[in-house]
Short mmCIF file of N, CA and C in Angstrom, two decimals:
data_model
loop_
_atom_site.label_atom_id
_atom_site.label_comp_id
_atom_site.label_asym_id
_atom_site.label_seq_id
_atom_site.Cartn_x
_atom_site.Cartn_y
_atom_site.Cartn_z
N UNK A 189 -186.47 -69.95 -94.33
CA UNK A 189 -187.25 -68.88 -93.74
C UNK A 189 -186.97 -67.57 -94.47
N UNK A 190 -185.81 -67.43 -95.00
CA UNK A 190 -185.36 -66.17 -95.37
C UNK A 190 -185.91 -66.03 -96.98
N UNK A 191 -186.25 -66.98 -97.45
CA UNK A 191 -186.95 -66.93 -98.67
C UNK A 191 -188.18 -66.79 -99.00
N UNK A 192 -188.83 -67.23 -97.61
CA UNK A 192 -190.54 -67.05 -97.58
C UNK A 192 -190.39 -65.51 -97.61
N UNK A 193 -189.62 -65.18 -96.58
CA UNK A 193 -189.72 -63.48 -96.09
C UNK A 193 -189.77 -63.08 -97.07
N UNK A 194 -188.95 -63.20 -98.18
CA UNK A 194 -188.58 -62.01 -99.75
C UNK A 194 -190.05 -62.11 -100.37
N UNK A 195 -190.76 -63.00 -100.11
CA UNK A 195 -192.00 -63.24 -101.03
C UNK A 195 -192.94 -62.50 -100.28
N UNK A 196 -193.13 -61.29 -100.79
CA UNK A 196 -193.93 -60.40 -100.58
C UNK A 196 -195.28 -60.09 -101.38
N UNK A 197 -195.64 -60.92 -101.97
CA UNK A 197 -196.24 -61.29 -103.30
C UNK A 197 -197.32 -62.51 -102.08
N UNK A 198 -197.38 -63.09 -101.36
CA UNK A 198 -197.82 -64.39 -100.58
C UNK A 198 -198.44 -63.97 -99.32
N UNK A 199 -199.93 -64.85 -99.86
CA UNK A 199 -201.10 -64.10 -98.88
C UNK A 199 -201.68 -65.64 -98.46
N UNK A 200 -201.86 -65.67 -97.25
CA UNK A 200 -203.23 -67.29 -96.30
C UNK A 200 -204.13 -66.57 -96.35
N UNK A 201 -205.10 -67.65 -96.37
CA UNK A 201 -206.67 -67.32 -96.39
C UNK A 201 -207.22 -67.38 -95.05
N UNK A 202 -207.46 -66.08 -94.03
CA UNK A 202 -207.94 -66.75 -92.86
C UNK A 202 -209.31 -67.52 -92.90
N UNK A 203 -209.07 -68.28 -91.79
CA UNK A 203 -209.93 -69.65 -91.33
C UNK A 203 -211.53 -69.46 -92.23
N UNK A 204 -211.97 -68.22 -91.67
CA UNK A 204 -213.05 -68.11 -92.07
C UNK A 204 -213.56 -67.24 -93.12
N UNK A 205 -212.26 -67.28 -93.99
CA UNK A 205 -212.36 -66.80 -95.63
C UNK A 205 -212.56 -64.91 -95.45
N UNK A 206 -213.01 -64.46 -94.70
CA UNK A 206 -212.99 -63.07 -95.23
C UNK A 206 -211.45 -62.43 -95.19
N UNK A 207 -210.90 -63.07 -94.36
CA UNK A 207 -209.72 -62.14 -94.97
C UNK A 207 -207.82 -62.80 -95.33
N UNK A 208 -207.66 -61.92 -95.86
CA UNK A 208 -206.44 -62.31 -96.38
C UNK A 208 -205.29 -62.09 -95.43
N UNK A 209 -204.00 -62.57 -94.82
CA UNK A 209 -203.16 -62.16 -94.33
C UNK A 209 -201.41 -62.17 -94.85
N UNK A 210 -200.98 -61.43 -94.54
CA UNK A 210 -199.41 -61.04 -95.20
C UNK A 210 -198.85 -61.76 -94.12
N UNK A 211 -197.67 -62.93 -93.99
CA UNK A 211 -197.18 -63.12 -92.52
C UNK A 211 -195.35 -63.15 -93.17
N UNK A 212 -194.42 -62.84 -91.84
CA UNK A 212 -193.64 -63.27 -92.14
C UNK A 212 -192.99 -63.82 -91.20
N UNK A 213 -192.16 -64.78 -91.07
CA UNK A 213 -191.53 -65.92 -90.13
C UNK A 213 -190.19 -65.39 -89.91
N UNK A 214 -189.91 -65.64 -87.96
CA UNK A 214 -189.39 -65.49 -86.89
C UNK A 214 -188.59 -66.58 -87.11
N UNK A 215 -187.33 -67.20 -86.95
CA UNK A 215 -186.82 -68.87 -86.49
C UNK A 215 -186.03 -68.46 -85.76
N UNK A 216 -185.97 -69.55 -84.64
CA UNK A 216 -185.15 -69.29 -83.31
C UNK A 216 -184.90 -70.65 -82.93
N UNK A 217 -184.12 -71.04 -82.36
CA UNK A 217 -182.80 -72.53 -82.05
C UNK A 217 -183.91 -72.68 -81.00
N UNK A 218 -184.69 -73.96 -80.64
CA UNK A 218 -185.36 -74.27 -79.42
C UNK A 218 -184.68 -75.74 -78.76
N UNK A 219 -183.91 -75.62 -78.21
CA UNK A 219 -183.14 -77.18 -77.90
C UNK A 219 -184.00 -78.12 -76.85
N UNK A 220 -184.60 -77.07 -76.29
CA UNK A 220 -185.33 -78.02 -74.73
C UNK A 220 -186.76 -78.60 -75.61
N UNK A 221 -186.51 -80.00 -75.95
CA UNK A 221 -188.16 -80.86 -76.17
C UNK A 221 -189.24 -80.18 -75.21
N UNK A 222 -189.02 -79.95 -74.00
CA UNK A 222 -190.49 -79.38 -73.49
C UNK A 222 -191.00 -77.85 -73.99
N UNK A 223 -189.70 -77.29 -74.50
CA UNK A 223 -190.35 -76.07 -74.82
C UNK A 223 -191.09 -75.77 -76.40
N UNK A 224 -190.47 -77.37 -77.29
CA UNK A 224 -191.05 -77.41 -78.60
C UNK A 224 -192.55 -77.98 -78.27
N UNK A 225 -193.04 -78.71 -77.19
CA UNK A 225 -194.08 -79.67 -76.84
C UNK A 225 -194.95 -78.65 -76.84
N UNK A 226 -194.38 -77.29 -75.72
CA UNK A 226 -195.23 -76.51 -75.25
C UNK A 226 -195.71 -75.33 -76.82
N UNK A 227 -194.86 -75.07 -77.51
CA UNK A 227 -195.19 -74.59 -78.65
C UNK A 227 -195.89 -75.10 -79.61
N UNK A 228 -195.75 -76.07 -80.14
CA UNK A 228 -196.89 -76.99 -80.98
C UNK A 228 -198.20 -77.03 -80.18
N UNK A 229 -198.13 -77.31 -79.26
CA UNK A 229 -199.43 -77.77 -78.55
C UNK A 229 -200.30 -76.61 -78.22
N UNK A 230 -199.97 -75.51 -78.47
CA UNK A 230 -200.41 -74.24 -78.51
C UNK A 230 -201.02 -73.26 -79.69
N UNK A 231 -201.14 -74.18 -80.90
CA UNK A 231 -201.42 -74.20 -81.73
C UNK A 231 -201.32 -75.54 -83.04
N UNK A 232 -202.48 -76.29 -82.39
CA UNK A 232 -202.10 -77.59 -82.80
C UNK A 232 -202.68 -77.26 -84.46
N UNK A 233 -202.01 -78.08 -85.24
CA UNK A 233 -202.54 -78.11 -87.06
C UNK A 233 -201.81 -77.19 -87.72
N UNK A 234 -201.09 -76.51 -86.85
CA UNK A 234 -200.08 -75.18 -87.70
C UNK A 234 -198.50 -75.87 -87.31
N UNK A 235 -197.15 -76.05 -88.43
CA UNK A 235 -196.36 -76.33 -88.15
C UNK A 235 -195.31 -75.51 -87.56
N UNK A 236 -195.42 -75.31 -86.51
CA UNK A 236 -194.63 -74.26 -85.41
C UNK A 236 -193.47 -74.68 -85.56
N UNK A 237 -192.76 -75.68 -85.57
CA UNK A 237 -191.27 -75.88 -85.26
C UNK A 237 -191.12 -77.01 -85.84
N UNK A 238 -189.62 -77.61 -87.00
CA UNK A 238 -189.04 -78.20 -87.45
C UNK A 238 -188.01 -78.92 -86.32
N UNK A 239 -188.01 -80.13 -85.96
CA UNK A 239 -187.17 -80.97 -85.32
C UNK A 239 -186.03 -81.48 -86.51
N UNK A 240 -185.03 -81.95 -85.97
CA UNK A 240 -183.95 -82.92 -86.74
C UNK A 240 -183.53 -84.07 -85.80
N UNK A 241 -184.13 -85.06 -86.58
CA UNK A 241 -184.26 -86.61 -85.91
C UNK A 241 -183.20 -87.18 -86.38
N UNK A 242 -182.66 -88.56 -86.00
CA UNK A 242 -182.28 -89.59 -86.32
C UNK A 242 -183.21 -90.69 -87.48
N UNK A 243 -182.32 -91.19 -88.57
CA UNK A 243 -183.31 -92.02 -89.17
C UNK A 243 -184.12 -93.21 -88.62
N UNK A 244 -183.26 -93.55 -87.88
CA UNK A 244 -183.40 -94.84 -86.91
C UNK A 244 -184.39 -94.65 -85.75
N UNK A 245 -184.81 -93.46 -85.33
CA UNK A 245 -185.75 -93.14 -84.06
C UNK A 245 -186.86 -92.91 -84.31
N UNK A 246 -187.74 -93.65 -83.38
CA UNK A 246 -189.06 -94.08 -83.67
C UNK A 246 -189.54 -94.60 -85.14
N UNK A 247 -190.43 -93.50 -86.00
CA UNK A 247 -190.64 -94.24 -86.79
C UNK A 247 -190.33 -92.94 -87.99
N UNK A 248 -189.34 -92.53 -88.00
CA UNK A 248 -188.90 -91.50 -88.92
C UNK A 248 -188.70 -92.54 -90.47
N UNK A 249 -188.91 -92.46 -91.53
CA UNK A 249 -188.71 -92.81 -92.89
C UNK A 249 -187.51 -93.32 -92.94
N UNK A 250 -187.00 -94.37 -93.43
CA UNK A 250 -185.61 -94.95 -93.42
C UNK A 250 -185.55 -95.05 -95.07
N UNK A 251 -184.10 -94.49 -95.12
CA UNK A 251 -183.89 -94.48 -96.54
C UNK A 251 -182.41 -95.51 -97.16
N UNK A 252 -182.34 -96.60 -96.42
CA UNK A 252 -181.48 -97.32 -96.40
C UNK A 252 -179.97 -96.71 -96.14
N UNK A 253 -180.09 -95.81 -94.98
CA UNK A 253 -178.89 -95.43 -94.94
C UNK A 253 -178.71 -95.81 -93.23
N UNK A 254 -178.11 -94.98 -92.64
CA UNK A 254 -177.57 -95.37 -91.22
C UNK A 254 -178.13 -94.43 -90.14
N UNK A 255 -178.52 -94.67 -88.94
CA UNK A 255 -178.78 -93.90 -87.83
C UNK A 255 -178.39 -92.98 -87.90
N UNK A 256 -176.93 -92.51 -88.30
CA UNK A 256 -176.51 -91.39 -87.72
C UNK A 256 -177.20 -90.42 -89.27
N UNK A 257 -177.63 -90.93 -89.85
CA UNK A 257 -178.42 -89.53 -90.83
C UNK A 257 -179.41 -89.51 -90.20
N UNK A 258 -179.93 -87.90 -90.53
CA UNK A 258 -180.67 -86.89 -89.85
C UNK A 258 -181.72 -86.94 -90.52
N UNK A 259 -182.97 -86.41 -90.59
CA UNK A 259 -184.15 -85.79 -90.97
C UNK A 259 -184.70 -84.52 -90.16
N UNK A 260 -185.43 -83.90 -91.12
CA UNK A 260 -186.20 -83.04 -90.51
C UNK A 260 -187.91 -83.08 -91.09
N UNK A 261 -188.19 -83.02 -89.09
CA UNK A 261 -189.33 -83.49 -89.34
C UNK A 261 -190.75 -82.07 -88.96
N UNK A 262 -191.03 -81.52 -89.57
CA UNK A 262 -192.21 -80.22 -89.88
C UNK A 262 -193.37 -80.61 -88.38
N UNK A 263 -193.29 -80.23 -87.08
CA UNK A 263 -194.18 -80.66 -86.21
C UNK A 263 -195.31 -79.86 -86.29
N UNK A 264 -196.30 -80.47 -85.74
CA UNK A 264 -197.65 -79.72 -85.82
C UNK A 264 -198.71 -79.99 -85.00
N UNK A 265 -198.48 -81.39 -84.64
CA UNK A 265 -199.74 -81.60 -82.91
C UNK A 265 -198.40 -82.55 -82.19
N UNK A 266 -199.44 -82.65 -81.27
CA UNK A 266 -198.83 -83.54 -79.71
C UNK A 266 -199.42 -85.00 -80.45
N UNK A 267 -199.05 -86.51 -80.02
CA UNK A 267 -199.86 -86.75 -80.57
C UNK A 267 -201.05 -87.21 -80.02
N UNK A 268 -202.15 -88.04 -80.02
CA UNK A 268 -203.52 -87.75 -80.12
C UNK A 268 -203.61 -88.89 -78.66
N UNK A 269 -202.77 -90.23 -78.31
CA UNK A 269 -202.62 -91.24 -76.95
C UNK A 269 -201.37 -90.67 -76.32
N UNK A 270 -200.31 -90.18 -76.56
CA UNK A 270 -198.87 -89.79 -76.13
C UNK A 270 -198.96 -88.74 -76.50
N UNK A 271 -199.11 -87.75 -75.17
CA UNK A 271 -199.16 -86.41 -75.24
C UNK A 271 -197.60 -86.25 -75.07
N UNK A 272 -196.91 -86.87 -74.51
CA UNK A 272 -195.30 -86.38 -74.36
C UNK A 272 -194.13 -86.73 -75.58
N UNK A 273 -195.18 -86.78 -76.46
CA UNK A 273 -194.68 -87.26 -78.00
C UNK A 273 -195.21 -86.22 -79.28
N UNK A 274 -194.77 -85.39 -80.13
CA UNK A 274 -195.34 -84.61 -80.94
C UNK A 274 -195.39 -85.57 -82.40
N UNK A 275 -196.22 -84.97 -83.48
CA UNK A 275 -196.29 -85.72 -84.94
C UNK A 275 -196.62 -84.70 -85.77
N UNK A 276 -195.56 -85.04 -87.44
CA UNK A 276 -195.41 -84.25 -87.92
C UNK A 276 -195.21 -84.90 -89.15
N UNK A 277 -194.48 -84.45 -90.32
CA UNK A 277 -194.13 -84.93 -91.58
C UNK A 277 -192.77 -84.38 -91.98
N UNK A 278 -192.47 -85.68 -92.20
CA UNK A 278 -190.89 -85.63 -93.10
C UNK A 278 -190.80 -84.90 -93.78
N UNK A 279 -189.46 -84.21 -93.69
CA UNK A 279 -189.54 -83.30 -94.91
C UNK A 279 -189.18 -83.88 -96.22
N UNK A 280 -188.17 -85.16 -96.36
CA UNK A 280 -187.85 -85.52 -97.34
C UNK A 280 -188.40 -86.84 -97.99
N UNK A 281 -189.74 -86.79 -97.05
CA UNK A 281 -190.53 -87.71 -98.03
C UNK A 281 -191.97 -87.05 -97.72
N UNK A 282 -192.88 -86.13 -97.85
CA UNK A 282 -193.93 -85.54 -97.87
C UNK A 282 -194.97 -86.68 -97.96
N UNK A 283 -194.96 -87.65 -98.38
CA UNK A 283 -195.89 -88.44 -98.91
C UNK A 283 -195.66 -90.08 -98.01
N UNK A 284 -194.92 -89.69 -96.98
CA UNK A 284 -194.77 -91.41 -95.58
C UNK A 284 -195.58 -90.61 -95.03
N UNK A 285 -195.69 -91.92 -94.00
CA UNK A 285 -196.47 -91.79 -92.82
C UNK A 285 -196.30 -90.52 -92.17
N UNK A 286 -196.93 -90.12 -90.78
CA UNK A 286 -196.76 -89.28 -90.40
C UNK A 286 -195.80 -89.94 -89.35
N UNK A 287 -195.10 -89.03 -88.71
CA UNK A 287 -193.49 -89.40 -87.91
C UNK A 287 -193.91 -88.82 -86.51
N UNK A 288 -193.95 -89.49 -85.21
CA UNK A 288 -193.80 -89.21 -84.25
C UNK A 288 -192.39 -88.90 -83.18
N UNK A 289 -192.29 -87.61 -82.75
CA UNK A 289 -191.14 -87.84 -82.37
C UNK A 289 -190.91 -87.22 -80.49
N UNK A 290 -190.41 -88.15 -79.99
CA UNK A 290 -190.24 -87.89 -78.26
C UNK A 290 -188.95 -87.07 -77.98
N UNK A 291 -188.65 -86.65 -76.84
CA UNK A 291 -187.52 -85.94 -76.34
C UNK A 291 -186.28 -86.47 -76.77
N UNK A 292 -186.32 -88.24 -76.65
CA UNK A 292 -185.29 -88.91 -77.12
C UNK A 292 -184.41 -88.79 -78.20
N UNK A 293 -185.67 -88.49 -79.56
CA UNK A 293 -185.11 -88.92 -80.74
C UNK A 293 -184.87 -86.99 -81.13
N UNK A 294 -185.18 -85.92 -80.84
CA UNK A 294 -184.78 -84.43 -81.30
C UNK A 294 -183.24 -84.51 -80.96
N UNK A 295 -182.92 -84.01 -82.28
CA UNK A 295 -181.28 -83.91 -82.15
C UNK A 295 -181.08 -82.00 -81.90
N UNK A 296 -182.16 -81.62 -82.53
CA UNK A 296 -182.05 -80.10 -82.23
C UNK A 296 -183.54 -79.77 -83.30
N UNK A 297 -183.78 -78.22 -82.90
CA UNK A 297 -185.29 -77.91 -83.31
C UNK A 297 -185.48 -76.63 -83.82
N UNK A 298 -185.71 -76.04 -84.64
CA UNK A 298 -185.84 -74.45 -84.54
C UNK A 298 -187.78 -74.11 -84.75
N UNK A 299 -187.85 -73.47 -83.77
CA UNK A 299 -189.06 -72.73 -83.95
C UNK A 299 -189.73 -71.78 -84.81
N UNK A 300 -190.69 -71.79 -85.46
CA UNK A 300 -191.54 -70.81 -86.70
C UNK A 300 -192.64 -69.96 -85.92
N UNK A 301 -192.10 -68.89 -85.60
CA UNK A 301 -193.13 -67.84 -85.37
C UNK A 301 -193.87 -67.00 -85.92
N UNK A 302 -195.15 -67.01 -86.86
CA UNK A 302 -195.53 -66.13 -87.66
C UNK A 302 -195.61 -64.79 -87.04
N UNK A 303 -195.56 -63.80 -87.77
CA UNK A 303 -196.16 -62.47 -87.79
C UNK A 303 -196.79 -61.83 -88.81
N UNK A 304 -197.67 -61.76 -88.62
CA UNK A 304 -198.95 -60.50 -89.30
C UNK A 304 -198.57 -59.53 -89.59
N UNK A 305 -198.26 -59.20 -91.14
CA UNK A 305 -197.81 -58.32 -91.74
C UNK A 305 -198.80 -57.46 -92.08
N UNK A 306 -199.69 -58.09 -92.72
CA UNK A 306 -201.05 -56.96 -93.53
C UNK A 306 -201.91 -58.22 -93.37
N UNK A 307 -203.27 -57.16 -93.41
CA UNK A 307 -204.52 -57.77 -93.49
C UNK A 307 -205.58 -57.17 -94.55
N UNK A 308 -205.80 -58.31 -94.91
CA UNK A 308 -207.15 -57.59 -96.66
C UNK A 308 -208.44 -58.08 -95.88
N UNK A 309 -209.12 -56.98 -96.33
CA UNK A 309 -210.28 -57.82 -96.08
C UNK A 309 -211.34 -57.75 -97.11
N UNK A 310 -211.76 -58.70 -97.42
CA UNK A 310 -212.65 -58.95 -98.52
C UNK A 310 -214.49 -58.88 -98.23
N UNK A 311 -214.92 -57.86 -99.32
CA UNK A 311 -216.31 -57.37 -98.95
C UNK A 311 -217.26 -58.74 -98.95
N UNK A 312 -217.19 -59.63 -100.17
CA UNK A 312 -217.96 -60.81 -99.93
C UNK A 312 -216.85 -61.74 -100.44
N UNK A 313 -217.46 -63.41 -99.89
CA UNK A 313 -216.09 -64.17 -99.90
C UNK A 313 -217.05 -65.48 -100.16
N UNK A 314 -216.82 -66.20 -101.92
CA UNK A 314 -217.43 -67.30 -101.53
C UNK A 314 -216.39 -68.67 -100.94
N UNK A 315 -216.86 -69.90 -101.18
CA UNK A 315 -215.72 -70.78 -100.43
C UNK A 315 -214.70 -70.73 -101.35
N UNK A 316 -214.31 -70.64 -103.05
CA UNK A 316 -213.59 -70.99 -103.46
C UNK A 316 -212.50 -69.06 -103.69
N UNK A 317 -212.95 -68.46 -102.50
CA UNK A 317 -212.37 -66.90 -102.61
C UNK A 317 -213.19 -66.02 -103.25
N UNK A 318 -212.87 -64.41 -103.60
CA UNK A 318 -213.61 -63.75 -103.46
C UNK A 318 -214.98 -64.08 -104.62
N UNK A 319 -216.00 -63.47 -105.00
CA UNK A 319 -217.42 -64.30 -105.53
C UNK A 319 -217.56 -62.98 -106.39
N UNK A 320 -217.97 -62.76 -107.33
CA UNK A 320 -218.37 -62.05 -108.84
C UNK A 320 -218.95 -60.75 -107.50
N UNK A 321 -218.04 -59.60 -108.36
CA UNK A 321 -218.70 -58.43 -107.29
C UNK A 321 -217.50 -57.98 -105.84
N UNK A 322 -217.54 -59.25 -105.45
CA UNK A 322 -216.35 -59.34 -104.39
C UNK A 322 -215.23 -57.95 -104.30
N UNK A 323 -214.94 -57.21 -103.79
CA UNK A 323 -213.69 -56.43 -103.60
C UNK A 323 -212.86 -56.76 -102.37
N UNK A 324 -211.58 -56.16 -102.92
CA UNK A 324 -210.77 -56.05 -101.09
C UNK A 324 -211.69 -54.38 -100.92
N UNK A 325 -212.15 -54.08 -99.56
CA UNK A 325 -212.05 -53.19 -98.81
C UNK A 325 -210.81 -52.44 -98.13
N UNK A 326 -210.23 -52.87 -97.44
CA UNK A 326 -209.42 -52.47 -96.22
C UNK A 326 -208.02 -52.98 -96.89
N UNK A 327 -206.92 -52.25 -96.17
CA UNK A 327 -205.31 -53.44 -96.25
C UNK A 327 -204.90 -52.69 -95.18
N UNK A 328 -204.71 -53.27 -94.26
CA UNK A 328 -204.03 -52.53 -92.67
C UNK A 328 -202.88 -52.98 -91.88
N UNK A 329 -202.04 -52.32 -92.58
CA UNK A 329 -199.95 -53.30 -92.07
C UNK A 329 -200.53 -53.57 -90.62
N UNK A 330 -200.10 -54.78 -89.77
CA UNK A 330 -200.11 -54.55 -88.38
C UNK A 330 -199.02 -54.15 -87.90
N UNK A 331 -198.71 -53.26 -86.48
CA UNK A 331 -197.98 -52.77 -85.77
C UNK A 331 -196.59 -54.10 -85.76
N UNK A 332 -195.25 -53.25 -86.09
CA UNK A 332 -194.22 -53.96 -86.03
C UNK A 332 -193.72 -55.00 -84.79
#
């Protein structure tokens, strides 16, 4: 987290392309599963909070080693039949399945809170960003 922050240079494209945003990330220890459930699910498709699983629980990536190694798994929805279950992606294999994980298998969790640093906003915007002509207009820090 503390490395995204230094990158002050690093802009998302909001949803609907006109504008640009500056964010920088909050992390905070969330131990209670219902309160990570209630955070993901509150913004499902954005990865709000990092869990640390067991290899052995549910269906986390096994790397021929033993239960008691950990993963961390990037959450981002509830999942889609088991709402009391979130799904997310490994961090140390980006490219498995996606990993479901219940109250059971969180060994501990920290939460990602963005904040809105600056906002650009761009006069015309085609899909692949701004379009021949295009300027930023505006850049407006938001309130701390």
């Amino acid at each position: 987290v503390a490395a995204v922050n230094r990158r002050v240079d690093v802009s998302f494209r909001a949803r609907h392309g006109g504008r640009l945003l500056g964010v920088r990330l909050e992390a905070r220890l969330t131990p209670a599963f219902a309160d990570v459930l209630r955070l993901v699910g509150g913004m499902p498709g954005t990865a709000r909070a990092v869990a640390v699983v067991a290899e052995g629980s549910v269906n986390a990536p096994s790397i021929g080693g033993s239960p008691d190694r950990l993963h961390c798994v990037a959450l981002f929805r509830r999942h889609y039949t088991r709402t009391d279950r979130l799904v997310g992606r490994c961090v140390c294999d980006p490219g498995a399945p996606l990993c479901e994980v219940g109250a059971g298998d969180m060994r501990a969790a920290v939460a990602l809170d963005p904040q809105v640093t600056r906002e650009l906003r761009c006069a015309r915007v085609s899909q692949g960003g701004l379009s021949r002509g295009g300027r930023a207009t505006s850049a407006r820090p938001s309130p701390p």
